[in-house]
PDB file of C-alpha atoms in Angstrom:
ATOM      1  CA  MET D   1      24.234   1.985  44.916  1.00 39.00           C
ATOM      2  CA  ASN D   2      26.190   2.224  48.167  1.00 41.00           C
ATOM      3  CA  SER D   3      27.664   5.533  49.317  1.00 39.00           C
ATOM      4  CA  MET D   4      31.066   6.657  48.009  1.00 39.00           C
ATOM      5  CA  ASN D   5      33.321   9.652  48.522  1.00 43.00           C
ATOM      6  CA  ARG D   6      32.857  12.893  46.576  1.00 44.00           C
ATOM      7  CA  ALA D   7      35.697  12.177  44.172  1.00 43.00           C
ATOM      8  CA  GLY D   8      34.267   8.759  43.477  1.00 43.00           C
ATOM      9  CA  ARG D   9      30.879  10.247  42.663  1.00 44.00           C
ATOM     10  CA  ALA D  10      32.366  12.779  40.254  1.00 44.00           C
ATOM     11  CA  LEU D  11      34.394  10.092  38.527  1.00 46.00           C
ATOM     12  CA  LEU D  12      31.345   7.850  38.314  1.00 46.00           C
ATOM     13  CA  VAL D  13      29.391  10.570  36.511  1.00 45.00           C
ATOM     14  CA  ALA D  14      32.126  11.116  33.933  1.00 49.00           C
ATOM     15  CA  THR D  15      32.943   7.500  33.294  1.00 49.00           C
ATOM     16  CA  THR D  16      29.330   6.344  33.247  1.00 48.00           C
ATOM     17  CA  LEU D  17      28.537   8.855  30.527  1.00 48.00           C
ATOM     18  CA  VAL D  18      31.422   7.727  28.357  1.00 48.00           C
ATOM     19  CA  ALA D  19      30.725   4.072  29.052  1.00 47.00           C
ATOM     20  CA  LEU D  20      27.054   4.600  28.183  1.00 45.00           C
ATOM     21  CA  ALA D  21      28.015   6.271  24.920  1.00 46.00           C
ATOM     22  CA  ALA D  22      30.421   3.450  24.147  1.00 43.00           C
ATOM     23  CA  ALA D  23      27.542   0.987  24.519  1.00 41.00           C
ATOM     24  CA  VAL D  24      25.516   3.001  22.018  1.00 41.00           C
ATOM     25  CA  PRO D  25      27.908   3.820  19.175  1.00 41.00           C
ATOM     26  CA  ALA D  26      25.677   6.374  17.452  1.00 39.00           C
ATOM     27  CA  LEU D  27      24.377   8.050  20.605  1.00 45.00           C
ATOM     28  CA  ALA D  28      26.122  11.358  19.990  1.00 40.00           C
ATOM     29  CA  ALA D  29      25.967  11.314  16.209  1.00 42.00           C
ATOM     30  CA  GLU D  30      24.801  14.550  14.603  1.00 43.00           C
ATOM     31  CA  PRO D  31      23.052  14.298  11.226  1.00 43.00           C
ATOM     32  CA  ALA D  32      24.370  17.636   9.918  1.00 41.00           C
ATOM     33  CA  ARG D  33      25.960  17.366   6.502  1.00 41.00           C
ATOM     34  CA  SER D  34      29.192  19.021   7.648  1.00 58.00           C
ATOM     35  CA  GLY D  35      29.691  16.367  10.316  1.00 72.00           C
ATOM     36  CA  PRO D  36      29.174  16.365  14.093  1.00 82.00           C
ATOM     37  CA  PRO D  37      29.939  19.533  16.095  1.00 86.00           C
ATOM     38  CA  LEU D  38      33.263  19.990  17.870  1.00 86.00           C
ATOM     39  CA  TRP D  39      31.532  19.949  21.252  1.00 87.00           C
ATOM     40  CA  GLU D  40      28.092  19.280  22.713  1.00 89.00           C
ATOM     41  CA  LEU D  41      26.531  19.893  26.123  1.00 91.00           C
ATOM     42  CA  GLY D  42      23.361  18.163  27.208  1.00 92.00           C
ATOM     43  CA  GLY D  43      21.743  15.630  29.477  1.00 92.00           C
ATOM     44  CA  ALA D  44      20.737  11.975  29.467  1.00 91.00           C
ATOM     45  CA  VAL D  45      18.153   9.949  31.337  1.00 94.00           C
ATOM     46  CA  PHE D  46      18.301   6.175  31.166  1.00 91.00           C
ATOM     47  CA  GLY D  47      17.451   2.983  32.955  1.00 95.00           C
ATOM     48  CA  VAL D  48      19.421  -0.255  33.013  1.00 94.00           C
ATOM     49  CA  SER D  49      18.633  -3.781  34.143  1.00 96.00           C
ATOM     50  CA  GLN D  50      22.094  -5.369  34.379  1.00 95.00           C
ATOM     51  CA  GLN D  51      23.090  -8.929  35.139  1.00 96.00           C
ATOM     52  CA  ALA D  52      25.014  -8.585  38.417  1.00 95.00           C
ATOM     53  CA  TYR D  53      28.057 -10.299  36.875  1.00 96.00           C
ATOM     54  CA  PRO D  54      28.543 -12.960  34.181  1.00 97.00           C
ATOM     55  CA  GLY D  55      27.101 -16.164  35.613  1.00 97.00           C
ATOM     56  CA  ALA D  56      24.835 -14.429  38.156  1.00 96.00           C
ATOM     57  CA  ASP D  57      21.154 -15.297  38.393  1.00 95.00           C
ATOM     58  CA  GLU D  58      20.156 -11.837  39.656  1.00 95.00           C
ATOM     59  CA  HIS D  59      19.915  -8.368  38.121  1.00 95.00           C
ATOM     60  CA  LEU D  60      20.795  -4.888  39.337  1.00 94.00           C
ATOM     61  CA  ASN D  61      18.306  -2.200  38.298  1.00 95.00           C
ATOM     62  CA  ARG D  62      19.498   1.400  38.028  1.00 93.00           C
ATOM     63  CA  ALA D  63      17.991   4.683  36.771  1.00 93.00           C
ATOM     64  CA  LEU D  64      20.104   7.810  36.295  1.00 89.00           C
ATOM     65  CA  VAL D  65      19.753  11.395  35.122  1.00 92.00           C
ATOM     66  CA  LEU D  66      23.138  12.837  34.171  1.00 87.00           C
ATOM     67  CA  PRO D  67      24.657  15.766  32.292  1.00 89.00           C
ATOM     68  CA  TYR D  68      27.118  15.034  29.514  1.00 83.00           C
ATOM     69  CA  PHE D  69      29.830  16.917  27.665  1.00 85.00           C
ATOM     70  CA  ILE D  70      31.319  15.707  24.395  1.00 84.00           C
ATOM     71  CA  TYR D  71      34.467  17.088  22.789  1.00 83.00           C
ATOM     72  CA  ARG D  72      35.800  15.795  19.474  1.00 82.00           C
ATOM     73  CA  GLY D  73      39.270  17.271  19.069  1.00 78.00           C
ATOM     74  CA  ARG D  74      41.953  15.859  16.815  1.00 79.00           C
ATOM     75  CA  VAL D  75      43.884  14.422  19.790  1.00 79.00           C
ATOM     76  CA  LEU D  76      41.938  15.313  22.936  1.00 77.00           C
ATOM     77  CA  ARG D  77      38.558  13.600  22.766  1.00 75.00           C
ATOM     78  CA  ALA D  78      35.682  12.714  25.076  1.00 71.00           C
ATOM     79  CA  ASP D  79      32.997  11.238  22.869  1.00 66.00           C
ATOM     80  CA  ARG D  80      30.953   8.086  22.414  1.00 63.00           C
ATOM     81  CA  GLU D  81      34.058   5.881  22.170  1.00 62.00           C
ATOM     82  CA  THR D  82      37.158   7.730  23.365  1.00 64.00           C
ATOM     83  CA  ALA D  83      38.070   8.967  26.839  1.00 66.00           C
ATOM     84  CA  GLY D  84      41.006  11.361  26.857  1.00 68.00           C
ATOM     85  CA  LEU D  85      43.546  10.928  24.074  1.00 73.00           C
ATOM     86  CA  ARG D  86      43.628   9.605  20.544  1.00 78.00           C
ATOM     87  CA  ALA D  87      47.273   8.696  19.950  1.00 77.00           C
ATOM     88  CA  PHE D  88      47.024   8.262  16.188  1.00 81.00           C
ATOM     89  CA  LYS D  89      44.546   7.589  13.399  1.00 84.00           C
ATOM     90  CA  THR D  90      45.023   6.347   9.842  1.00 89.00           C
ATOM     91  CA  GLU D  91      42.527   5.149   7.269  1.00 88.00           C
ATOM     92  CA  ARG D  92      42.730   1.633   8.722  1.00 92.00           C
ATOM     93  CA  TYR D  93      44.075   1.929  12.294  1.00 94.00           C
ATOM     94  CA  GLU D  94      43.321   4.055  15.336  1.00 92.00           C
ATOM     95  CA  LEU D  95      44.809   3.970  18.850  1.00 93.00           C
ATOM     96  CA  ASP D  96      43.035   5.726  21.686  1.00 89.00           C
ATOM     97  CA  VAL D  97      42.092   5.434  25.358  1.00 87.00           C
ATOM     98  CA  GLY D  98      38.786   3.630  25.843  1.00 82.00           C
ATOM     99  CA  VAL D  99      36.493   3.325  28.838  1.00 84.00           C
ATOM    100  CA  ALA D 100      33.766   0.961  30.002  1.00 85.00           C
ATOM    101  CA  GLY D 101      31.908   0.419  33.241  1.00 85.00           C
ATOM    102  CA  SER D 102      29.419  -1.660  35.195  1.00 89.00           C
ATOM    103  CA  PHE D 103      27.269  -1.028  38.241  1.00 89.00           C
ATOM    104  CA  GLY D 104      27.904  -2.866  41.492  1.00 89.00           C
ATOM    105  CA  GLY D 105      25.717  -4.154  44.282  1.00 89.00           C
ATOM    106  CA  GLY D 106      25.917  -5.324  47.877  1.00 86.00           C
ATOM    107  CA  ASP D 107      25.077  -8.724  49.316  1.00 79.00           C
ATOM    108  CA  ASP D 108      21.533  -7.490  49.966  1.00 87.00           C
ATOM    109  CA  GLU D 109      21.034  -7.347  46.185  1.00 91.00           C
ATOM    110  CA  ILE D 110      23.123 -10.370  45.174  1.00 94.00           C
ATOM    111  CA  LYS D 111      21.970 -13.309  47.283  1.00 93.00           C
ATOM    112  CA  ALA D 112      24.720 -15.620  46.025  1.00 94.00           C
ATOM    113  CA  ARG D 113      27.253 -13.285  47.716  1.00 95.00           C
ATOM    114  CA  GLN D 114      25.544 -12.923  51.105  1.00 93.00           C
ATOM    115  CA  GLY D 115      28.147 -12.208  53.773  1.00 93.00           C
ATOM    116  CA  MET D 116      30.850 -11.501  51.158  1.00 94.00           C
ATOM    117  CA  ARG D 117      32.489  -8.249  50.134  1.00 91.00           C
ATOM    118  CA  GLU D 118      30.260  -6.148  47.871  1.00 91.00           C
ATOM    119  CA  LEU D 119      30.849  -5.888  44.162  1.00 92.00           C
ATOM    120  CA  GLY D 120      31.583  -2.208  43.672  1.00 91.00           C
ATOM    121  CA  THR D 121      30.829  -0.026  40.683  1.00 91.00           C
ATOM    122  CA  LEU D 122      33.694  -0.780  38.313  1.00 92.00           C
ATOM    123  CA  VAL D 123      35.352   1.470  35.756  1.00 91.00           C
ATOM    124  CA  GLU D 124      37.654   0.083  33.048  1.00 91.00           C
ATOM    125  CA  LEU D 125      40.221   2.384  31.453  1.00 90.00           C
ATOM    126  CA  GLY D 126      43.080   1.696  29.053  1.00 92.00           C
ATOM    127  CA  PRO D 127      44.447   1.737  25.488  1.00 93.00           C
ATOM    128  CA  ARG D 128      42.483   0.347  22.573  1.00 93.00           C
ATOM    129  CA  LEU D 129      43.526  -0.448  19.024  1.00 95.00           C
ATOM    130  CA  LYS D 130      40.708  -0.184  16.448  1.00 95.00           C
ATOM    131  CA  ILE D 131      41.139  -1.849  13.057  1.00 96.00           C
ATOM    132  CA  ARG D 132      38.717  -1.036  10.236  1.00 94.00           C
ATOM    133  CA  LEU D 133      38.005  -4.208   8.310  1.00 93.00           C
ATOM    134  CA  GLY D 134      35.789  -2.930   5.533  1.00 87.00           C
ATOM    135  CA  GLU D 135      33.102  -0.429   4.675  1.00 78.00           C
ATOM    136  CA  GLY D 136      30.382  -0.496   2.064  1.00 62.00           C
ATOM    137  CA  GLY D 137      28.831   2.441   0.289  1.00 55.00           C
ATOM    138  CA  GLY D 138      25.488   4.011   1.155  1.00 54.00           C
ATOM    139  CA  HIS D 139      23.752   2.062   3.925  1.00 62.00           C
ATOM    140  CA  ALA D 140      25.855  -1.096   3.639  1.00 75.00           C
ATOM    141  CA  GLY D 141      27.532  -0.635   7.017  1.00 86.00           C
ATOM    142  CA  SER D 142      31.085  -1.249   8.208  1.00 91.00           C
ATOM    143  CA  TRP D 143      33.107  -3.855  10.115  1.00 94.00           C
ATOM    144  CA  ARG D 144      35.686  -3.144  12.800  1.00 95.00           C
ATOM    145  CA  LEU D 145      37.879  -5.091  15.227  1.00 97.00           C
ATOM    146  CA  ASP D 146      38.530  -3.523  18.652  1.00 96.00           C
ATOM    147  CA  LEU D 147      41.420  -4.707  20.850  1.00 97.00           C
ATOM    148  CA  PRO D 148      41.161  -2.965  24.263  1.00 94.00           C
ATOM    149  CA  VAL D 149      43.366  -3.663  27.292  1.00 96.00           C
ATOM    150  CA  ARG D 150      42.002  -2.031  30.435  1.00 95.00           C
ATOM    151  CA  GLY D 151      42.730  -1.664  34.094  1.00 96.00           C
ATOM    152  CA  VAL D 152      39.664  -2.192  36.294  1.00 96.00           C
ATOM    153  CA  PHE D 153      39.053   0.117  39.271  1.00 96.00           C
ATOM    154  CA  ASP D 154      36.491  -0.058  42.071  1.00 94.00           C
ATOM    155  CA  LEU D 155      34.778   3.283  42.786  1.00 90.00           C
ATOM    156  CA  ASN D 156      33.242   1.928  45.991  1.00 89.00           C
ATOM    157  CA  ASP D 157      36.701   1.216  47.389  1.00 90.00           C
ATOM    158  CA  SER D 158      38.539   4.510  46.710  1.00 87.00           C
ATOM    159  CA  GLY D 159      39.364   3.491  43.144  1.00 90.00           C
ATOM    160  CA  ARG D 160      41.266   0.347  44.177  1.00 94.00           C
ATOM    161  CA  HIS D 161      42.763  -1.588  41.271  1.00 96.00           C
ATOM    162  CA  ARG D 162      40.888  -4.883  40.815  1.00 96.00           C
ATOM    163  CA  GLY D 163      42.857  -6.323  37.905  1.00 97.00           C
ATOM    164  CA  MET D 164      43.198  -6.258  34.130  1.00 97.00           C
ATOM    165  CA  ALA D 165      40.765  -7.121  31.339  1.00 97.00           C
ATOM    166  CA  PHE D 166      41.143  -7.791  27.613  1.00 97.00           C
ATOM    167  CA  GLU D 167      38.014  -7.770  25.437  1.00 96.00           C
ATOM    168  CA  PRO D 168      38.572  -8.272  21.696  1.00 97.00           C
ATOM    169  CA  GLU D 169      35.358  -7.394  19.868  1.00 97.00           C
ATOM    170  CA  LEU D 170      34.152  -7.710  16.280  1.00 97.00           C
ATOM    171  CA  LEU D 171      31.710  -4.871  15.501  1.00 95.00           C
ATOM    172  CA  PHE D 172      29.273  -4.184  12.685  1.00 95.00           C
ATOM    173  CA  GLN D 173      27.783  -0.675  12.426  1.00 92.00           C
ATOM    174  CA  ARG D 174      25.131   0.585  10.032  1.00 91.00           C
ATOM    175  CA  GLN D 175      22.890   3.577   9.430  1.00 85.00           C
ATOM    176  CA  ALA D 176      19.497   2.540   8.084  1.00 82.00           C
ATOM    177  CA  LYS D 177      17.370   4.590   5.702  1.00 76.00           C
ATOM    178  CA  GLY D 178      14.686   5.277   8.302  1.00 75.00           C
ATOM    179  CA  GLY D 179      17.066   7.313  10.427  1.00 81.00           C
ATOM    180  CA  TRP D 180      18.035   4.488  12.768  1.00 89.00           C
ATOM    181  CA  ARG D 181      21.680   3.778  13.514  1.00 90.00           C
ATOM    182  CA  TYR D 182      22.575   0.445  15.019  1.00 90.00           C
ATOM    183  CA  SER D 183      25.513  -1.777  15.843  1.00 93.00           C
ATOM    184  CA  THR D 184      26.083  -5.392  16.798  1.00 95.00           C
ATOM    185  CA  GLY D 185      29.161  -6.844  18.464  1.00 96.00           C
ATOM    186  CA  LEU D 186      30.602 -10.208  19.448  1.00 97.00           C
ATOM    187  CA  SER D 187      33.368 -10.248  22.034  1.00 97.00           C
ATOM    188  CA  ALA D 188      35.272 -12.422  24.501  1.00 98.00           C
ATOM    189  CA  ILE D 189      36.106 -11.078  27.970  1.00 97.00           C
ATOM    190  CA  VAL D 190      39.428 -12.279  29.390  1.00 98.00           C
ATOM    191  CA  ALA D 191      40.617 -11.391  32.905  1.00 98.00           C
ATOM    192  CA  ASP D 192      43.764 -11.824  34.944  1.00 98.00           C
ATOM    193  CA  ARG D 193      43.648 -13.861  38.170  1.00 97.00           C
ATOM    194  CA  ARG D 194      43.125 -10.797  40.368  1.00 97.00           C
ATOM    195  CA  LEU D 195      39.998  -9.671  38.526  1.00 97.00           C
ATOM    196  CA  ALA D 196      38.683 -13.231  38.261  1.00 98.00           C
ATOM    197  CA  GLU D 197      39.099 -13.584  42.030  1.00 97.00           C
ATOM    198  CA  HIS D 198      37.091 -10.401  42.552  1.00 96.00           C
ATOM    199  CA  PHE D 199      34.089 -11.933  40.753  1.00 96.00           C
ATOM    200  CA  TYR D 200      34.369 -15.666  41.390  1.00 97.00           C
ATOM    201  CA  GLY D 201      36.715 -16.356  44.299  1.00 97.00           C
ATOM    202  CA  VAL D 202      35.330 -17.656  47.601  1.00 97.00           C
ATOM    203  CA  SER D 203      37.673 -17.567  50.599  1.00 96.00           C
ATOM    204  CA  ALA D 204      37.575 -20.130  53.395  1.00 96.00           C
ATOM    205  CA  LEU D 205      35.959 -17.498  55.631  1.00 95.00           C
ATOM    206  CA  ASP D 206      33.183 -16.917  53.089  1.00 95.00           C
ATOM    207  CA  ALA D 207      32.467 -20.615  52.513  1.00 96.00           C
ATOM    208  CA  ARG D 208      29.132 -21.969  53.719  1.00 94.00           C
ATOM    209  CA  PRO D 209      26.777 -24.839  52.806  1.00 93.00           C
ATOM    210  CA  GLY D 210      26.081 -24.524  49.083  1.00 91.00           C
ATOM    211  CA  ARG D 211      29.046 -22.160  48.596  1.00 95.00           C
ATOM    212  CA  ALA D 212      32.341 -24.013  48.853  1.00 96.00           C
ATOM    213  CA  ALA D 213      35.711 -22.277  48.966  1.00 97.00           C
ATOM    214  CA  TYR D 214      37.001 -21.589  45.461  1.00 97.00           C
ATOM    215  CA  ALA D 215      40.247 -20.139  44.086  1.00 97.00           C
ATOM    216  CA  ALA D 216      39.561 -18.332  40.812  1.00 97.00           C
ATOM    217  CA  GLN D 217      41.936 -18.512  37.857  1.00 97.00           C
ATOM    218  CA  SER D 218      42.774 -16.205  35.000  1.00 98.00           C
ATOM    219  CA  GLY D 219      41.283 -16.771  31.573  1.00 97.00           C
ATOM    220  CA  LEU D 220      37.971 -16.435  29.751  1.00 98.00           C
ATOM    221  CA  VAL D 221      35.245 -14.745  31.802  1.00 98.00           C
ATOM    222  CA  ALA D 222      32.415 -14.750  29.260  1.00 98.00           C
ATOM    223  CA  TRP D 223      31.350 -14.532  25.649  1.00 98.00           C
ATOM    224  CA  ARG D 224      29.261 -11.441  24.892  1.00 97.00           C
ATOM    225  CA  LEU D 225      26.785 -10.614  22.117  1.00 98.00           C
ATOM    226  CA  SER D 226      25.598  -7.000  22.101  1.00 96.00           C
ATOM    227  CA  VAL D 227      23.204  -4.885  20.048  1.00 96.00           C
ATOM    228  CA  SER D 228      22.342  -1.182  20.205  1.00 94.00           C
ATOM    229  CA  ALA D 229      20.197   1.273  18.278  1.00 94.00           C
ATOM    230  CA  THR D 230      19.581   5.008  18.309  1.00 93.00           C
ATOM    231  CA  ARG D 231      17.420   7.485  16.418  1.00 93.00           C
ATOM    232  CA  ALA D 232      17.185  11.266  16.340  1.00 90.00           C
ATOM    233  CA  LEU D 233      13.851  12.796  17.375  1.00 90.00           C
ATOM    234  CA  GLY D 234      14.315  16.197  15.830  1.00 86.00           C
ATOM    235  CA  ARG D 235      17.481  18.288  16.137  1.00 86.00           C
ATOM    236  CA  ASP D 236      18.099  18.026  19.885  1.00 91.00           C
ATOM    237  CA  TRP D 237      16.455  14.831  21.122  1.00 93.00           C
ATOM    238  CA  ARG D 238      17.679  11.285  20.604  1.00 93.00           C
ATOM    239  CA  ILE D 239      16.343   7.940  21.829  1.00 94.00           C
ATOM    240  CA  PHE D 240      18.578   4.907  22.310  1.00 94.00           C
ATOM    241  CA  GLY D 241      18.444   1.345  23.524  1.00 95.00           C
ATOM    242  CA  PHE D 242      20.908  -1.466  24.013  1.00 95.00           C
ATOM    243  CA  ALA D 243      20.984  -5.113  25.031  1.00 97.00           C
ATOM    244  CA  ARG D 244      23.601  -7.779  25.545  1.00 96.00           C
ATOM    245  CA  LEU D 245      23.753 -11.483  26.244  1.00 98.00           C
ATOM    246  CA  ASP D 246      26.631 -12.953  28.282  1.00 98.00           C
ATOM    247  CA  SER D 247      27.522 -16.648  28.389  1.00 98.00           C
ATOM    248  CA  VAL D 248      30.027 -18.334  30.707  1.00 98.00           C
ATOM    249  CA  ALA D 249      29.979 -21.596  28.747  1.00 97.00           C
ATOM    250  CA  GLY D 250      33.566 -22.863  28.684  1.00 97.00           C
ATOM    251  CA  ALA D 251      34.786 -20.019  30.905  1.00 98.00           C
ATOM    252  CA  ALA D 252      37.786 -20.466  33.188  1.00 97.00           C
ATOM    253  CA  ASN D 253      35.664 -20.148  36.346  1.00 98.00           C
ATOM    254  CA  GLU D 254      32.463 -21.836  35.242  1.00 97.00           C
ATOM    255  CA  ALA D 255      32.870 -24.212  38.212  1.00 97.00           C
ATOM    256  CA  SER D 256      32.775 -21.382  40.790  1.00 98.00           C
ATOM    257  CA  PRO D 257      29.873 -21.702  43.258  1.00 97.00           C
ATOM    258  CA  LEU D 258      29.076 -18.067  42.434  1.00 97.00           C
ATOM    259  CA  VAL D 259      28.160 -19.074  38.870  1.00 97.00           C
ATOM    260  CA  ARG D 260      24.438 -19.793  39.066  1.00 96.00           C
ATOM    261  CA  GLN D 261      23.460 -19.864  35.376  1.00 97.00           C
ATOM    262  CA  THR D 262      25.213 -20.102  32.025  1.00 97.00           C
ATOM    263  CA  THR D 263      23.627 -17.133  30.241  1.00 97.00           C
ATOM    264  CA  GLY D 264      22.301 -13.770  31.336  1.00 97.00           C
ATOM    265  CA  SER D 265      21.086 -10.528  29.818  1.00 97.00           C
ATOM    266  CA  THR D 266      21.415  -6.767  30.267  1.00 96.00           C
ATOM    267  CA  VAL D 267      19.042  -4.216  28.718  1.00 96.00           C
ATOM    268  CA  GLY D 268      18.834  -0.435  28.777  1.00 95.00           C
ATOM    269  CA  LEU D 269      16.743   2.392  27.346  1.00 95.00           C
ATOM    270  CA  GLY D 270      17.292   6.120  27.432  1.00 95.00           C
ATOM    271  CA  LEU D 271      16.829   9.598  26.025  1.00 95.00           C
ATOM    272  CA  THR D 272      19.324  12.411  25.469  1.00 93.00           C
ATOM    273  CA  TYR D 273      18.851  16.142  24.964  1.00 94.00           C
ATOM    274  CA  THR D 274      21.517  18.398  23.441  1.00 93.00           C
ATOM    275  CA  TRP D 275      21.273  21.813  25.076  1.00 92.00           C
ATOM    276  CA  MET D 276      24.195  23.524  23.354  1.00 92.00           C
ATOM    277  CA  ARG D 277      26.568  22.684  20.488  1.00 89.00           C
ATOM    278  CA  SER D 278      29.441  24.414  18.733  1.00 87.00           C
ATOM    279  CA  GLU D 279      29.206  25.965  15.290  1.00 84.00           C
ATOM    280  CA  ALA D 280      32.583  24.465  14.373  1.00 84.00           C
ATOM    281  CA  SER D 281      32.732  20.900  13.084  1.00 80.00           C
ATOM    282  CA  ALA D 282      34.642  18.102  14.770  1.00 75.00           C
ATOM    283  CA  HIS D 283      38.111  16.884  13.765  1.00 66.00           C
ATOM    284  CA  ASP D 284      38.031  13.362  12.368  1.00 66.00           C
TER     285      ASP D 284
END
């Protein structure tokens, strides 16, 4: 990862932790009968092999060791899915502020972008409506529809706004009898023209043989299928893994010269340790 200012590094730590937890829905789950604790303090170590961007034919490999802090208040929350505030929650609906993120890389790592501006580490932040669609008893699992709208910011460029993204996602979550918790999701990523240009636009100055100038357009960026799983290893340790498959088939910018293949994958594996936790239970 390229160098960034101190504020950018601090923000990256916080947002990466929340984004990681969002990718692994049961990461911070506590098996105590009274429910998860109000707060937890611990650390996480994980490695990720990420497709550079949807349509890229190269991967970015990252390994991180980070502290994490989780707080599950009634309104103020920083947990596996929420970053900041939960505006309201009913039996069926919930509105909160969600976060996601992706690592960036320079033209030395992404050959298709040689000579072009680097793709910075991006953080997505914005409101999200969650709709519970149904829940079975025991280990049957539950269905949910997420409707997030997020602003996208580039940590490698002083937090510059790169555009807006909308990613409706249908989720299925289940806790298996063997102690495993897992989730699967199917989503569509839609971007405005500004964000699409960041990924797929090629200016006249950046054009070269095999990479013609291209003006990106708003619309579908990719279809995404994701899976994740986590399991407690005793009281304080937890292992987790996640994978996703992105496809740009039928996407608005499938014709961009920066699109080198139709499908691509991202995988990650990690371990968390909870150092301290509160005696009080969380507010749900």
